[in-house]
Tab-separated table of C-alpha atoms and ligand atoms in Angstrom:
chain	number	residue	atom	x	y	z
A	1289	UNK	CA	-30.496	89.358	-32.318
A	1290	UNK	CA	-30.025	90.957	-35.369
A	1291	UNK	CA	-33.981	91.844	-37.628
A	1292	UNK	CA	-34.924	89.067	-40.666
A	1293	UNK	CA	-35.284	90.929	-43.866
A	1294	UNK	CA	-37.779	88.957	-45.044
A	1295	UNK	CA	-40.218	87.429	-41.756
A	1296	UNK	CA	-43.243	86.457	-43.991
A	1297	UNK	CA	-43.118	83.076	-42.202
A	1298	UNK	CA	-42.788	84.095	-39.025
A	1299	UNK	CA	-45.727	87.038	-38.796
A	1300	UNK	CA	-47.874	84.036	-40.440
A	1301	UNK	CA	-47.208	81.224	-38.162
A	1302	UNK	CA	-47.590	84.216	-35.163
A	1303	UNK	CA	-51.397	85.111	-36.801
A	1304	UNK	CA	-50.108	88.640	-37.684
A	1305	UNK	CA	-51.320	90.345	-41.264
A	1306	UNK	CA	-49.236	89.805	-44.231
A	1307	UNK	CA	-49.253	91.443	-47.660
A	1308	UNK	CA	-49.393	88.118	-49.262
A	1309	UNK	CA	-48.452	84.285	-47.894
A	1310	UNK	CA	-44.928	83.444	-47.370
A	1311	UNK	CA	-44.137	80.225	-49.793
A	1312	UNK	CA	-41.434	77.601	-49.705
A	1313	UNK	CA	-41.209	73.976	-50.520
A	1314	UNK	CA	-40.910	70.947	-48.851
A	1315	UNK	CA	-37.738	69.115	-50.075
A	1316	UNK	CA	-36.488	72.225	-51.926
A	1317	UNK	CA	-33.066	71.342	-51.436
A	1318	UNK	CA	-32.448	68.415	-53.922
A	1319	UNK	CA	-32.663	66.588	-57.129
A	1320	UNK	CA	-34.457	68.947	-59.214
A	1321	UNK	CA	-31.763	71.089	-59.093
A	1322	UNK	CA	-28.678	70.861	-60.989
A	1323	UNK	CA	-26.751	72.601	-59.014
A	1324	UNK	CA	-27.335	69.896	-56.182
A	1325	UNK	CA	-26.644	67.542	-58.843
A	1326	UNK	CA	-23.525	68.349	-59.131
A	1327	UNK	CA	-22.549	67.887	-55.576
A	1328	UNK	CA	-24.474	64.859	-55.518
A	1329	UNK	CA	-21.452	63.824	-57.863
A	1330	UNK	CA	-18.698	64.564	-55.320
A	1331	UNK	CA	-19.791	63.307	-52.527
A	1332	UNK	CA	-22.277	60.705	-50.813
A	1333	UNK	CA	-25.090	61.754	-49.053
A	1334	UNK	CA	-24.132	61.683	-45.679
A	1335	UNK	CA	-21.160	63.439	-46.409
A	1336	UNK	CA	-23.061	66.094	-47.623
A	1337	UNK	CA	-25.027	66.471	-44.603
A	1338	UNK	CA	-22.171	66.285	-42.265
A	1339	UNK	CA	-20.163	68.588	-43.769
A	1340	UNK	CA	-21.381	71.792	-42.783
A	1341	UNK	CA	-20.020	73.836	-46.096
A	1342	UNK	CA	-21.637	71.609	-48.074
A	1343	UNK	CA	-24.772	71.593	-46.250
A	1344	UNK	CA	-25.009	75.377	-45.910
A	1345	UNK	CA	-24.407	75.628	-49.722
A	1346	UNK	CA	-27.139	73.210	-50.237
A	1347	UNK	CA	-29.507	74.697	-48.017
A	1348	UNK	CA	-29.013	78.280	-49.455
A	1349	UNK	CA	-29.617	76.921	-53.387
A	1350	UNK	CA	-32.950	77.401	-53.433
A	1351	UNK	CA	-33.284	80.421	-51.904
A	1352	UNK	CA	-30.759	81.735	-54.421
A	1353	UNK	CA	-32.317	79.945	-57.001
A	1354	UNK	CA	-35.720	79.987	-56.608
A	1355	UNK	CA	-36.281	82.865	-54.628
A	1356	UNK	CA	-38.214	81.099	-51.261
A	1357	UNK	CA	-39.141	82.680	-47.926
A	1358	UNK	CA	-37.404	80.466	-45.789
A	1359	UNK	CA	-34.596	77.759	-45.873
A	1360	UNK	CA	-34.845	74.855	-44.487
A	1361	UNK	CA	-31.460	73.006	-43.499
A	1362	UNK	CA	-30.390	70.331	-45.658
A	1363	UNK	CA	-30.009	66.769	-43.298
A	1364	UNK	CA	-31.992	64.136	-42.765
A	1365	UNK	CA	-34.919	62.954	-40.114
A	1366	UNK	CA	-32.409	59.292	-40.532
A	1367	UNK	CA	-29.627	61.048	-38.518
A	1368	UNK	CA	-31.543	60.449	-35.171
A	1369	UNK	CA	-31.716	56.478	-36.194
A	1370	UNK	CA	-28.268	56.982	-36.721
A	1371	UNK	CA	-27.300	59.044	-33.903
A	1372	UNK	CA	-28.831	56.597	-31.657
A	1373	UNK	CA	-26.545	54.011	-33.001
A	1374	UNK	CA	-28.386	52.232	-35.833
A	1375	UNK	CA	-26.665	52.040	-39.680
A	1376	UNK	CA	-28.415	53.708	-42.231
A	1377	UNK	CA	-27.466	54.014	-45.706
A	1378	UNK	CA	-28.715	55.171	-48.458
A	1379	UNK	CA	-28.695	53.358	-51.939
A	1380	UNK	CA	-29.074	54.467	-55.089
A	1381	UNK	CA	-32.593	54.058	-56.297
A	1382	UNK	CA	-33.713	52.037	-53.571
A	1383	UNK	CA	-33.653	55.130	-50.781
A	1384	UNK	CA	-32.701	54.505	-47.418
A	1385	UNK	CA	-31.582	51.162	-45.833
A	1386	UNK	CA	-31.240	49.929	-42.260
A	1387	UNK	CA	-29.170	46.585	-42.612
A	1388	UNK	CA	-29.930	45.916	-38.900
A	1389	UNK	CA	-33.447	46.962	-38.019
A	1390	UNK	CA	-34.944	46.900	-34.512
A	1391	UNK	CA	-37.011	43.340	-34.268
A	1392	UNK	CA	-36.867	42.153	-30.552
A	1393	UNK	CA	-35.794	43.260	-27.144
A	1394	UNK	CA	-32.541	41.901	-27.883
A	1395	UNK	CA	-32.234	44.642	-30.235
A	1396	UNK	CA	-32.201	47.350	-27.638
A	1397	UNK	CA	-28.843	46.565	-26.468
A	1398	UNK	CA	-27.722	48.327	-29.776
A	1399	UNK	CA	-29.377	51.916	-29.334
A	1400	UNK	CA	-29.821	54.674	-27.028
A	1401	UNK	CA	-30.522	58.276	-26.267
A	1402	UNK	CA	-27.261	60.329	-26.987
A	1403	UNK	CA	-25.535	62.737	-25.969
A	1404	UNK	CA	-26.562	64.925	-29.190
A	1405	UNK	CA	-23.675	67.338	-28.705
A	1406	UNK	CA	-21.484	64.311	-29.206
A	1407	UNK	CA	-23.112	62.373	-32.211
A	1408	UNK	CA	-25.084	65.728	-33.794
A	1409	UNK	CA	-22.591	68.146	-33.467
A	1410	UNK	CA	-22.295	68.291	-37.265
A	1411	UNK	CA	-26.307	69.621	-37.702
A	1412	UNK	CA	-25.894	72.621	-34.876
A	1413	UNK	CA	-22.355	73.757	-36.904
A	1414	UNK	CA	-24.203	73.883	-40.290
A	1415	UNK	CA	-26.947	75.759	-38.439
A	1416	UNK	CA	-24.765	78.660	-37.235
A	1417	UNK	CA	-22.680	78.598	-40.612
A	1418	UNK	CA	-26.283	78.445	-42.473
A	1419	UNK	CA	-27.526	81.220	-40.564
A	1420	UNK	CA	-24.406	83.798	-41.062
A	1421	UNK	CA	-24.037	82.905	-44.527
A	1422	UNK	CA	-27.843	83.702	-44.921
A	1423	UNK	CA	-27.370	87.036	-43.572
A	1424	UNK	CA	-30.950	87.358	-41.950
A	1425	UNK	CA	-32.339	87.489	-45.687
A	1426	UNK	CA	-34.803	84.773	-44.937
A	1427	UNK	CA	-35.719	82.500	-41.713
A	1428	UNK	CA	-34.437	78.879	-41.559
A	1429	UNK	CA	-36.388	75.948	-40.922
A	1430	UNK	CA	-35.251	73.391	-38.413
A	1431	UNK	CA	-36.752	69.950	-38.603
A	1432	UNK	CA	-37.123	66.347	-37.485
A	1433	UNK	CA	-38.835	62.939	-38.725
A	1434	UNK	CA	-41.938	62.631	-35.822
A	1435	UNK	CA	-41.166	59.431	-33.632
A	1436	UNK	CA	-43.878	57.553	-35.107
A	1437	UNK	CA	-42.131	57.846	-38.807
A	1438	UNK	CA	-38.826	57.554	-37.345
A	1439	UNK	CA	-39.585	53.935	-35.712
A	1440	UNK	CA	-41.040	52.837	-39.302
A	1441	UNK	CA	-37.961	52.941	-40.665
A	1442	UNK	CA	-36.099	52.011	-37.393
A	1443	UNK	CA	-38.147	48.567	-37.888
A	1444	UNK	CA	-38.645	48.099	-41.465
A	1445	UNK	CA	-35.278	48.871	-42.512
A	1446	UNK	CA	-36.552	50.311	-45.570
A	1447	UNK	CA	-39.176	52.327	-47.235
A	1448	UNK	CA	-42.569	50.575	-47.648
A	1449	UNK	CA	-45.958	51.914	-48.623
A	1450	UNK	CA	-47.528	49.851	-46.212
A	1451	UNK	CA	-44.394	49.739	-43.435
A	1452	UNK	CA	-46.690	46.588	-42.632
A	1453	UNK	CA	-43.326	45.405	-40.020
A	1454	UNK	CA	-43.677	48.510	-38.226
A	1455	UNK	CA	-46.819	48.373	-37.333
A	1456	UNK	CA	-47.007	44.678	-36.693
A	1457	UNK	CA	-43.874	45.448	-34.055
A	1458	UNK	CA	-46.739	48.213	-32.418
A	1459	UNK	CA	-49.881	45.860	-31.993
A	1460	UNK	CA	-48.000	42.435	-31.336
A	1461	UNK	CA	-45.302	44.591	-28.958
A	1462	UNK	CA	-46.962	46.977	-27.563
A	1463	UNK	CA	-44.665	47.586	-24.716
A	1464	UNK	CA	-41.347	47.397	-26.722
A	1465	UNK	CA	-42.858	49.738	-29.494
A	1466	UNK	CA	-43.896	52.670	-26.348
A	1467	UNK	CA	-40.063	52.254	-24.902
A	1468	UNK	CA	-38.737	52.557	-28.438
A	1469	UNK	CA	-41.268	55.667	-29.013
A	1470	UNK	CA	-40.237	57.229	-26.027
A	1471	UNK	CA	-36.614	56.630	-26.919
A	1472	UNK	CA	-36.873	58.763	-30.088
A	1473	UNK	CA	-38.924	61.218	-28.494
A	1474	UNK	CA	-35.960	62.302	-25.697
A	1475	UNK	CA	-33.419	62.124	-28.615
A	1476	UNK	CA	-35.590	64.250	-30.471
A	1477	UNK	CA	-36.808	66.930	-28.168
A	1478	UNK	CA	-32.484	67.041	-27.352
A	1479	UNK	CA	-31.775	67.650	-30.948
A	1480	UNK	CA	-34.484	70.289	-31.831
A	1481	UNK	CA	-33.734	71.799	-28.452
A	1482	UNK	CA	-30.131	72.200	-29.603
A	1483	UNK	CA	-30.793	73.500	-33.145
A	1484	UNK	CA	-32.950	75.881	-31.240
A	1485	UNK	CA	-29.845	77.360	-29.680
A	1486	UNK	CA	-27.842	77.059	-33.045
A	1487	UNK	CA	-30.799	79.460	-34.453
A	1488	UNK	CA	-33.433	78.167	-36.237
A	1489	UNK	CA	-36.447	80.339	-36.842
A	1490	UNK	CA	-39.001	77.341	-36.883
A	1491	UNK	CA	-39.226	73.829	-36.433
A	1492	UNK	CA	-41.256	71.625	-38.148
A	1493	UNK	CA	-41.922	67.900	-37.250
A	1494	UNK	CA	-42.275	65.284	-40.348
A	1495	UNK	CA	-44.677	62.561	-39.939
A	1496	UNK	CA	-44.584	61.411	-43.263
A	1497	UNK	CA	-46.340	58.056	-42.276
A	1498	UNK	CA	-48.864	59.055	-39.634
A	1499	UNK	CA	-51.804	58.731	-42.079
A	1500	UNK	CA	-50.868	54.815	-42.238
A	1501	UNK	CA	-52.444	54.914	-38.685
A	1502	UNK	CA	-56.499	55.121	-38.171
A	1503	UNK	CA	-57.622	57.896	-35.602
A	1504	UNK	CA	-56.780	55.943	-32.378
A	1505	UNK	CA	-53.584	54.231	-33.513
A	1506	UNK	CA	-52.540	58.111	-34.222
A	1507	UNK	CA	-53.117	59.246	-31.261
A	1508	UNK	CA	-51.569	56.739	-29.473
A	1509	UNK	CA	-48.456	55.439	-31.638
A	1510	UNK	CA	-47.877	59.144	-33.323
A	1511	UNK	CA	-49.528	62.391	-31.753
A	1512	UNK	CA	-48.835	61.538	-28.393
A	1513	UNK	CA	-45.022	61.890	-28.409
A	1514	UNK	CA	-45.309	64.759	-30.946
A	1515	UNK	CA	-47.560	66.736	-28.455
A	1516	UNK	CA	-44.818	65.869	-25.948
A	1517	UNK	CA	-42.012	67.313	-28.714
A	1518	UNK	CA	-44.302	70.375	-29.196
A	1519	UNK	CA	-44.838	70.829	-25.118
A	1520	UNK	CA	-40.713	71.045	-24.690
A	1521	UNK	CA	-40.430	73.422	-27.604
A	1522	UNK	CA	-43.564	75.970	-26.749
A	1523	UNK	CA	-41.562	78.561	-24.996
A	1524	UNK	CA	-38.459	78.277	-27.362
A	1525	UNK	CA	-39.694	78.014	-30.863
A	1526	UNK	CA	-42.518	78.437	-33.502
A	1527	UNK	CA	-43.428	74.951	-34.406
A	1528	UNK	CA	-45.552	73.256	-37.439
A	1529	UNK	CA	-46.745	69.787	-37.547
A	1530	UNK	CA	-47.242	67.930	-40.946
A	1531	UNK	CA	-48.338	64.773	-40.792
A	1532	UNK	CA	-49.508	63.202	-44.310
A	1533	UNK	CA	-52.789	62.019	-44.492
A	1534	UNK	CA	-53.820	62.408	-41.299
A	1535	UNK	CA	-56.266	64.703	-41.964
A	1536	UNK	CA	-58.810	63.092	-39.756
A	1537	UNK	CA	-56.564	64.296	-36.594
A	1538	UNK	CA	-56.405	68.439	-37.576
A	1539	UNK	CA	-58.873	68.892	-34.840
A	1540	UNK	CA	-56.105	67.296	-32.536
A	1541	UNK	CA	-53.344	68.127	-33.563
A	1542	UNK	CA	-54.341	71.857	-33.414
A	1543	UNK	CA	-54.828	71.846	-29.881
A	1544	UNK	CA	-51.045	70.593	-29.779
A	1545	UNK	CA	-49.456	74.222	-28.619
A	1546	UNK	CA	-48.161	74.392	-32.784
A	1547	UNK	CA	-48.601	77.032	-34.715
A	1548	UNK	CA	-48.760	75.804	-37.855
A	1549	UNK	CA	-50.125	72.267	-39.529
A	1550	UNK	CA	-49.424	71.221	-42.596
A	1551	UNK	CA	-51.944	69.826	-44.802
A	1552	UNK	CA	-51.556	67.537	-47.983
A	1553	UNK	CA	-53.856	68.012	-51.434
A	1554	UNK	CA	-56.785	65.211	-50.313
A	1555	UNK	CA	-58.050	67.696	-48.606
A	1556	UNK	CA	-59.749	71.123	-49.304
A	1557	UNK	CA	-58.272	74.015	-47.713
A	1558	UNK	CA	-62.184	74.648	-46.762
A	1559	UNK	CA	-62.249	71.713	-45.075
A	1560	UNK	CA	-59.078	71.955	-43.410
A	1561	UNK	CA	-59.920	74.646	-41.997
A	1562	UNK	CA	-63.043	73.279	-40.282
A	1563	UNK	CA	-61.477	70.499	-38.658
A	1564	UNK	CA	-58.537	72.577	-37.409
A	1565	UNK	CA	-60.087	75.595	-36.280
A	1566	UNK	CA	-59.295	79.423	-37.122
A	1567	UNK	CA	-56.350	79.764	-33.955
A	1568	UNK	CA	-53.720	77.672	-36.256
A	1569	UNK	CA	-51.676	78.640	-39.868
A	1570	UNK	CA	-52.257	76.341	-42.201
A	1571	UNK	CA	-49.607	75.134	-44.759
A	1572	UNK	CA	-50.046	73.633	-48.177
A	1573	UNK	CA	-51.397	72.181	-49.979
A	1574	UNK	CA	-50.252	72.050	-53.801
A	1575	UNK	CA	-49.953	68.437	-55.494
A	1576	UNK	CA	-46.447	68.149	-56.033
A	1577	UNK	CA	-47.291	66.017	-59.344
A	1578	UNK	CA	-49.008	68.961	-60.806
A	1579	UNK	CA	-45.692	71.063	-60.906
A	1580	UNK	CA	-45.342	68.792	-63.925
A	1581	UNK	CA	-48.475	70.917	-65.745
A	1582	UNK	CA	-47.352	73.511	-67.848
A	1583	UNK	CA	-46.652	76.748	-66.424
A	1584	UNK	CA	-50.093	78.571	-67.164
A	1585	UNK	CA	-51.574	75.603	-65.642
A	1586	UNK	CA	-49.622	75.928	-62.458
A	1587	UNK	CA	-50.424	79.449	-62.274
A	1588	UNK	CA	-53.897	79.266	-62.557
A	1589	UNK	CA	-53.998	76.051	-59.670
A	1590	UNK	CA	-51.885	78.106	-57.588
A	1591	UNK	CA	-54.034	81.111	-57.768
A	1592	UNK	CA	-57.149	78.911	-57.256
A	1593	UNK	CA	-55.595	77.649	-53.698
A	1594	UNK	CA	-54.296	80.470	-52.388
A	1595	UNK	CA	-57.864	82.118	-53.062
A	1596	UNK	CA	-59.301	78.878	-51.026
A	1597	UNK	CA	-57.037	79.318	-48.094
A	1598	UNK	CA	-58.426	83.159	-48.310
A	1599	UNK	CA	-55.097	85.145	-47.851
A	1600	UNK	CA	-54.230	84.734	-44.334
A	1601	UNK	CA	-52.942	82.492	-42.046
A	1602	UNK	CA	-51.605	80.678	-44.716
A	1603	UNK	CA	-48.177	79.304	-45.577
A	1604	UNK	CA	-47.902	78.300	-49.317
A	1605	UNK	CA	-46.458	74.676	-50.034
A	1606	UNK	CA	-46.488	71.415	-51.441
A	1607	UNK	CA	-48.697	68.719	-49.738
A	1608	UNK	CA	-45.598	66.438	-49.684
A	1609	UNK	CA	-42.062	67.429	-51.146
A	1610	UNK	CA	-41.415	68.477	-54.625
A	1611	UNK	CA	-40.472	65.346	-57.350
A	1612	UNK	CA	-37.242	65.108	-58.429
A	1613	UNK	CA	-37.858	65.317	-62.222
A	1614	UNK	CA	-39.860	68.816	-61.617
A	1615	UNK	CA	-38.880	71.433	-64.324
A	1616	UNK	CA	-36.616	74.222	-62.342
A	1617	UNK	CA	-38.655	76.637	-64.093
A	1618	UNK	CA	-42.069	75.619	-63.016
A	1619	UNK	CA	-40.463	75.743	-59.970
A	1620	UNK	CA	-40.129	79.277	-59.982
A	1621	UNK	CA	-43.423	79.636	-61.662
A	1622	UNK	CA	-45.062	78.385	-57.970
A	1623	UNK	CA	-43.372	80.357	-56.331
A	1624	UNK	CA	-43.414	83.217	-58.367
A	1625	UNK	CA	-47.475	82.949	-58.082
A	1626	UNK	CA	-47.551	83.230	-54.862
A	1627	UNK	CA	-45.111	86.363	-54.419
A	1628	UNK	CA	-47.214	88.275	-57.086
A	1629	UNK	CA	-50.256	86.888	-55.678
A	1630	UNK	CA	-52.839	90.123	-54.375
A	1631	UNK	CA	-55.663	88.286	-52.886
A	1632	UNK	CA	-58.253	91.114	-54.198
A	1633	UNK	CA	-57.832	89.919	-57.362
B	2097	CP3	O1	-36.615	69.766	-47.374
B	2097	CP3	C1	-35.404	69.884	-47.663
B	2097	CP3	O2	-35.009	70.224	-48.773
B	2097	CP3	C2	-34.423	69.661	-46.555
B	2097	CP3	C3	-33.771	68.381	-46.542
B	2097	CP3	C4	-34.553	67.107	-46.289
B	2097	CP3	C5	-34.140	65.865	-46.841
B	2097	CP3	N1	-34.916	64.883	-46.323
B	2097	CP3	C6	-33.033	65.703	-47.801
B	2097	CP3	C7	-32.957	64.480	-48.603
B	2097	CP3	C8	-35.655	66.845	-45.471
B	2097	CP3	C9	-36.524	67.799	-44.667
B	2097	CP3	C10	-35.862	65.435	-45.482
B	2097	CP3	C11	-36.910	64.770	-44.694
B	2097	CP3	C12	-37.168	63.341	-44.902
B	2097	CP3	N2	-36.271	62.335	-45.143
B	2097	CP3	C13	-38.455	62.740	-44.770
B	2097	CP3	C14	-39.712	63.476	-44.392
B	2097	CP3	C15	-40.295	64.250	-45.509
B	2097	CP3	C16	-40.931	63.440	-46.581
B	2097	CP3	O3	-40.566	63.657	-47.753
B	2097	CP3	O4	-41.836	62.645	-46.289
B	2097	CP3	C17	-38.307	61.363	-45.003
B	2097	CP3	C18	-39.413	60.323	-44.979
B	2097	CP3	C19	-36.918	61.113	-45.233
B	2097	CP3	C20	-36.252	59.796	-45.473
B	2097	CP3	C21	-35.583	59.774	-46.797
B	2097	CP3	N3	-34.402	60.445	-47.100
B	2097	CP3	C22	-35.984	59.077	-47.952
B	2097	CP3	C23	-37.230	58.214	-48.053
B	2097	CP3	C24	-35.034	59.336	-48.962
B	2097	CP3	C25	-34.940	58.734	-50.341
B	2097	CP3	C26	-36.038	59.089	-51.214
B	2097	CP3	C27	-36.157	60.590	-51.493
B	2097	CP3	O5	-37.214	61.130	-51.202
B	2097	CP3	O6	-35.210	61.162	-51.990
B	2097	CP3	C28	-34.087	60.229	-48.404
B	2097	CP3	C29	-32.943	60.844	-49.110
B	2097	CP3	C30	-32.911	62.322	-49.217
B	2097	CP3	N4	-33.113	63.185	-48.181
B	2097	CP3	C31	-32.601	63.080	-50.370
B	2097	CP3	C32	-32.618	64.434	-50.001
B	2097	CP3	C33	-32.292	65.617	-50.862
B	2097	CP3	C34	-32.258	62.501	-51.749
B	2097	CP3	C35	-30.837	62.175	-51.759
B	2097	CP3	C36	-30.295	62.153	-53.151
B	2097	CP3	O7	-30.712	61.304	-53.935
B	2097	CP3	O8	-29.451	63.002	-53.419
């Protein structure tokens, strides 16, 4: 296997010294670029995602364009819903739909665990074509939606703040909810596996709605089949858990086998690194709201948190992914901080 130019990510999720923290963004493939926009144009969204071109082009904008240390493939964490054999569609404004959500038992005669060379094919070719076309100049980040967050909208059928049907499915059907779980996990730990092989550098498991669950409701409904997605992958892959707002579970979640967790801006990097302990990276933790200050204002913020997360074991980011109306140019101003960034200072 041919050396990364750039491994910033990789020595800091292994514990190894670095000159300065490796930075990228969650969600930095998308709307706030215009370039995206104007693919966004052409072609719908799972089109772009399925067509491995247009996801390697999409996946190596902001690199290009903004100058990250790491990619991280353009898809989805819906294309396991959908590989299992749900609908999903995404709609204009509203974001993503499930016309037929999972309600009963009767339900279950409509999914099932794939064959993900069959149904995910599409992912693993954009991987390879991703990786050549990126020529080892940075790592690429594999990913998937943590079971937990994938069942919300498997339920729902829609966003929600509160996904108050999801959960109501978990505490009135308990049983249903664990064989649903444990459905998603096996897809899941199929599909990382095989973008593994394709050649991601890291994976990194979204559980954008864990910190809708209190403490024991995490560990049960969420971190349990996460640990068991972080078990499979131990000996394959460097791995990073972010789950938002579950801040109470670092402790945990660090004891998972990950390398990395990723943190969101309600809590201090200080106190992050408490809970979690001083074995695991941490990743974070900038608002993405306050990419909308102006640019000497983002510097300054930026400075002030990598000084709080003291240099090492660090990954810059965003608590949560970037906003679509963020300014390209402040932008490049966060990440810009960071790569200029000597912690003496
Ligand atoms: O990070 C990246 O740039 C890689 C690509 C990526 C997308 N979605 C592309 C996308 C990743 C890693 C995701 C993960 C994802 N998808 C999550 C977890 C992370 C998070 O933000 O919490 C979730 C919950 C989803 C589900 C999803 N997909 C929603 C809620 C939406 C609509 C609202 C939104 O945030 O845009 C999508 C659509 C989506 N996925 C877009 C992109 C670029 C926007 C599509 C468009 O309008 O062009």
């Amino acid at each position: 296997m041919s050396q990364l130019k750039n491994d910033l990510l990789l020595k800091a999720l292994r514990k190894e010294k670095v000159e300065r923290p490796p930075v990228w963004m969650m969600r930095q493939a998308g709307r706030y670029l215009p370039e995206y926009m104007v693919l966004r144009e052409k072609y719908d969204f799972f089109e772009r995602c399925q067509n491995p071109e247009l996801a390697c082009e999409i996946t190596i904008q902001p690199v290009d364009i903004i100058g990250v240390d790491a990619a991280i493939l353009f898809s989805d964490i819906l294309v396991v819903p959908q590989a299992m054999g749900l609908e999903v569609e995404l709609v204009e404004s509203k974001g993503p739909i499930l016309p037929e959500p999972i309600k009963t038992f009767r339900d279950f005669d409509r999914i099932r665990v794939p064959d993900v060379n069959e149904t995910l094919q599409y992912v693993f070719d954009a991987i390879k074509l991703t990786k050549a076309e990126l020529n080892n100049r940075v790592p690429l980040i594999g990913f998937a939606g943590a079971p937990w967050t994938i069942l919300c909208y498997m339920v729902q059928g829609k966003g929600s703040k509160t996904f108050d049907e999801a959960k109501a499915f978990c505490y009135t059907q308990p049983a249903l909810a664990h064989r649903l779980l444990q459905m998603i996990t096996d897809t899941t730990i199929a599909y990382l596996k095989e973008q593994v092989k394709a050649g991601v550098d890291v994976i990194q498991v979204f559980d954008s709605w864990g910190g809708l669950l209190g403490p024991d409701d995490f560990e049960n409904i969420s971190l349990k089949y996460i640990r068991e997605i972080i078990n499979a992958l131990r000996d394959e892959v460097l791995t990073i858990i972010f789950a938002k707002g579950a801040w109470h579970s670092l402790e945990s979640m660090s004891k998972t086998g990950a390398q990395g967790l990723g943190i969101d801006w309600c809590i201090t990097p200080q106190m992050a690194r408490e809970l979690a302990g001083s074995k695991i990276t941490l990743q974070g933790n900038f608002d993405p709201a306050k990419l909308l200050s102006p640019i000497p204002v983002i510097k300054k913020e930026v400075r002030k948190m990598l000084s709080d997360f003291g240099g090492q074991h660090h990954i810059a980011n965003l608590g949560h992914g970037i906003l679509p109306n963020t300014p390209v140019d402040h932008a490049r101003a966060f990440v810009e901080t960071v790569k200029t960034y000597e912690s003496h200072k």
